[in-house]
Amino acid sequence: MESEQEKGNAKHGSTVVVNWIDPINCFVPFIDKTTSLIKGIQSMNNKAINKLFSLGQVVATPSALSLLDEHQKTPAEFLSRHQSGDWGELCKEDQQANDSALKHGDRIFSAYKIDDAKIWIITEADRSSTCILLPEEY
């Protein structure tokens, strides 16, 4: 029998749906049977972030989740940075493109270093979804 937690999350192809609960700024953990268990509920120190745009449905590739888990990081910390306008390791032109995308409704892209690796976060132009992935999976 499926637990309530498993019912709230779903796996689609090569991505895993992640429930992002805006009102309390936390990441709801889920079980991906093919990769790993994301441990505990990560609250963002109960402080509100400056949310510049909607994330829509948040999904992540198993490889990205594995990298985060390996480095004891949570998707929540990177999603919060992305949603608040901290674009991470982007050149000035890409940062300006994101700033413009906020005004004109284009795709928003962030890149964050985790030791020698990187994760990317991409929010679609229509704000219907956000994906966490590795650069080589794009």
Short mmCIF file of C-alpha atoms in Angstrom, two decimals:
data_model
loop_
_atom_site.label_atom_id
_atom_site.label_comp_id
_atom_site.label_asym_id
_atom_site.label_seq_id
_atom_site.Cartn_x
_atom_site.Cartn_y
_atom_site.Cartn_z
CA MET A 1 0.00 0.00 0.00
CA GLU A 2 1.27 3.45 -0.94
CA SER A 3 2.01 5.86 1.92
CA GLU A 4 0.51 9.36 1.98
CA GLN A 5 3.99 10.73 1.30
CA GLU A 6 4.42 8.55 -1.79
CA LYS A 7 0.96 9.52 -3.06
CA GLY A 8 1.94 13.20 -2.93
CA ASN A 9 4.93 12.73 -5.21
CA ALA A 10 5.25 11.04 -8.56
CA LYS A 11 7.99 9.92 -10.89
CA HIS A 12 7.72 10.94 -14.52
CA GLY A 13 10.25 9.51 -17.01
CA SER A 14 13.71 10.70 -16.03
CA THR A 15 12.55 13.29 -13.51
CA VAL A 16 11.07 13.08 -10.06
CA VAL A 17 8.28 15.42 -8.99
CA VAL A 18 9.15 17.37 -5.86
CA ASN A 19 6.47 19.03 -3.76
CA TRP A 20 7.52 22.58 -2.89
CA ILE A 21 5.30 24.10 -0.23
CA ASP A 22 5.47 27.90 -0.55
CA PRO A 23 3.50 28.99 2.54
CA ILE A 24 6.03 27.58 4.98
CA ASN A 25 9.12 27.71 2.77
CA CYS A 26 10.01 24.07 3.20
CA PHE A 27 10.82 21.11 1.01
CA VAL A 28 8.62 18.09 1.50
CA PRO A 29 10.84 15.00 1.33
CA PHE A 30 9.92 12.10 -0.89
CA ILE A 31 11.10 8.61 -1.66
CA ASP A 32 12.51 7.85 -5.10
CA LYS A 33 12.82 4.08 -5.11
CA THR A 34 15.49 4.18 -7.84
CA THR A 35 17.84 6.63 -6.15
CA SER A 36 17.72 7.73 -2.53
CA LEU A 37 15.68 9.02 0.38
CA ILE A 38 15.79 12.77 0.84
CA LYS A 39 16.03 13.07 4.60
CA GLY A 40 13.70 15.14 6.77
CA ILE A 41 11.81 18.34 6.20
CA GLN A 42 14.21 21.21 5.55
CA SER A 43 12.80 24.50 6.78
CA MET A 44 14.50 27.62 5.52
CA ASN A 45 15.12 29.00 9.02
CA ASN A 46 11.47 30.09 9.08
CA LYS A 47 12.34 33.33 7.30
CA ALA A 48 10.49 34.51 4.26
CA ILE A 49 12.42 34.77 1.03
CA ASN A 50 11.86 37.43 -1.58
CA LYS A 51 9.94 35.35 -4.12
CA LEU A 52 10.34 36.96 -7.53
CA PHE A 53 8.37 34.35 -9.50
CA SER A 54 6.41 31.12 -9.20
CA LEU A 55 8.28 27.83 -9.53
CA GLY A 56 5.26 25.85 -10.76
CA GLN A 57 5.63 22.09 -10.45
CA VAL A 58 9.17 21.29 -9.29
CA VAL A 59 10.89 18.23 -10.74
CA ALA A 60 14.43 16.91 -10.47
CA THR A 61 16.47 14.25 -12.21
CA PRO A 62 17.61 11.30 -10.10
CA SER A 63 21.24 12.22 -10.84
CA ALA A 64 20.77 15.75 -9.52
CA LEU A 65 19.08 14.45 -6.38
CA SER A 66 21.88 11.94 -5.91
CA LEU A 67 24.51 14.70 -6.17
CA LEU A 68 22.66 16.83 -3.63
CA ASP A 69 22.29 13.90 -1.26
CA GLU A 70 25.96 12.97 -1.66
CA HIS A 71 26.97 16.49 -0.56
CA GLN A 72 24.31 16.69 2.18
CA LYS A 73 22.49 19.52 0.40
CA THR A 74 18.76 19.92 -0.11
CA PRO A 75 16.85 21.05 -3.18
CA ALA A 76 15.16 23.66 -0.96
CA GLU A 77 18.27 25.74 -0.42
CA PHE A 78 18.94 26.01 -4.16
CA LEU A 79 15.28 26.55 -5.07
CA SER A 80 15.13 29.41 -2.55
CA ARG A 81 18.22 31.02 -4.04
CA HIS A 82 16.84 30.61 -7.57
CA GLN A 83 13.42 32.01 -6.68
CA SER A 84 14.93 35.02 -4.88
CA GLY A 85 17.14 36.09 -7.80
CA ASP A 86 20.47 34.59 -6.71
CA TRP A 87 21.41 33.10 -10.08
CA GLY A 88 24.59 31.42 -8.80
CA GLU A 89 27.56 30.95 -11.10
CA LEU A 90 26.34 32.82 -14.20
CA CYS A 91 28.18 35.32 -16.37
CA LYS A 92 26.97 38.91 -16.34
CA GLU A 93 25.08 38.49 -19.64
CA ASP A 94 23.14 35.45 -18.36
CA GLN A 95 22.31 37.27 -15.12
CA GLN A 96 20.98 40.21 -17.15
CA ALA A 97 18.96 37.78 -19.30
CA ASN A 98 17.34 36.40 -16.11
CA ASP A 99 16.58 39.92 -14.87
CA SER A 100 14.94 40.65 -18.20
CA ALA A 101 13.05 37.32 -18.07
CA LEU A 102 11.43 38.42 -14.82
CA LYS A 103 9.93 41.41 -16.61
CA HIS A 104 9.10 39.77 -19.95
CA GLY A 105 8.12 36.23 -18.93
CA ASP A 106 11.04 34.30 -20.44
CA ARG A 107 12.81 31.19 -19.15
CA ILE A 108 14.89 31.62 -15.96
CA PHE A 109 18.15 29.72 -15.53
CA SER A 110 20.50 29.35 -12.53
CA ALA A 111 23.72 27.39 -12.05
CA TYR A 112 25.19 26.48 -8.67
CA LYS A 113 28.52 24.88 -7.79
CA ILE A 114 28.62 21.97 -5.40
CA ASP A 115 32.34 21.31 -4.87
CA ASP A 116 33.63 20.42 -8.37
CA ALA A 117 30.15 19.70 -9.76
CA LYS A 118 27.27 21.93 -10.85
CA ILE A 119 23.51 21.75 -10.79
CA TRP A 120 21.23 23.76 -13.00
CA ILE A 121 17.76 25.00 -12.18
CA ILE A 122 15.50 26.02 -15.04
CA THR A 123 12.06 27.58 -14.68
CA GLU A 124 9.96 27.54 -17.82
CA ALA A 125 8.81 30.81 -19.39
CA ASP A 126 5.17 30.16 -18.48
CA ARG A 127 6.23 29.40 -14.86
CA SER A 128 4.44 26.05 -15.05
CA SER A 129 7.48 24.04 -13.93
CA THR A 130 11.01 24.17 -12.61
CA CYS A 131 13.60 21.44 -13.16
CA ILE A 132 16.74 20.66 -11.16
CA LEU A 133 19.26 18.79 -13.30
CA LEU A 134 22.94 18.29 -14.07
CA PRO A 135 24.42 20.21 -17.02
CA GLU A 136 25.13 16.99 -18.94
CA GLU A 137 21.45 16.07 -18.74
CA TYR A 138 20.30 19.15 -20.66
#
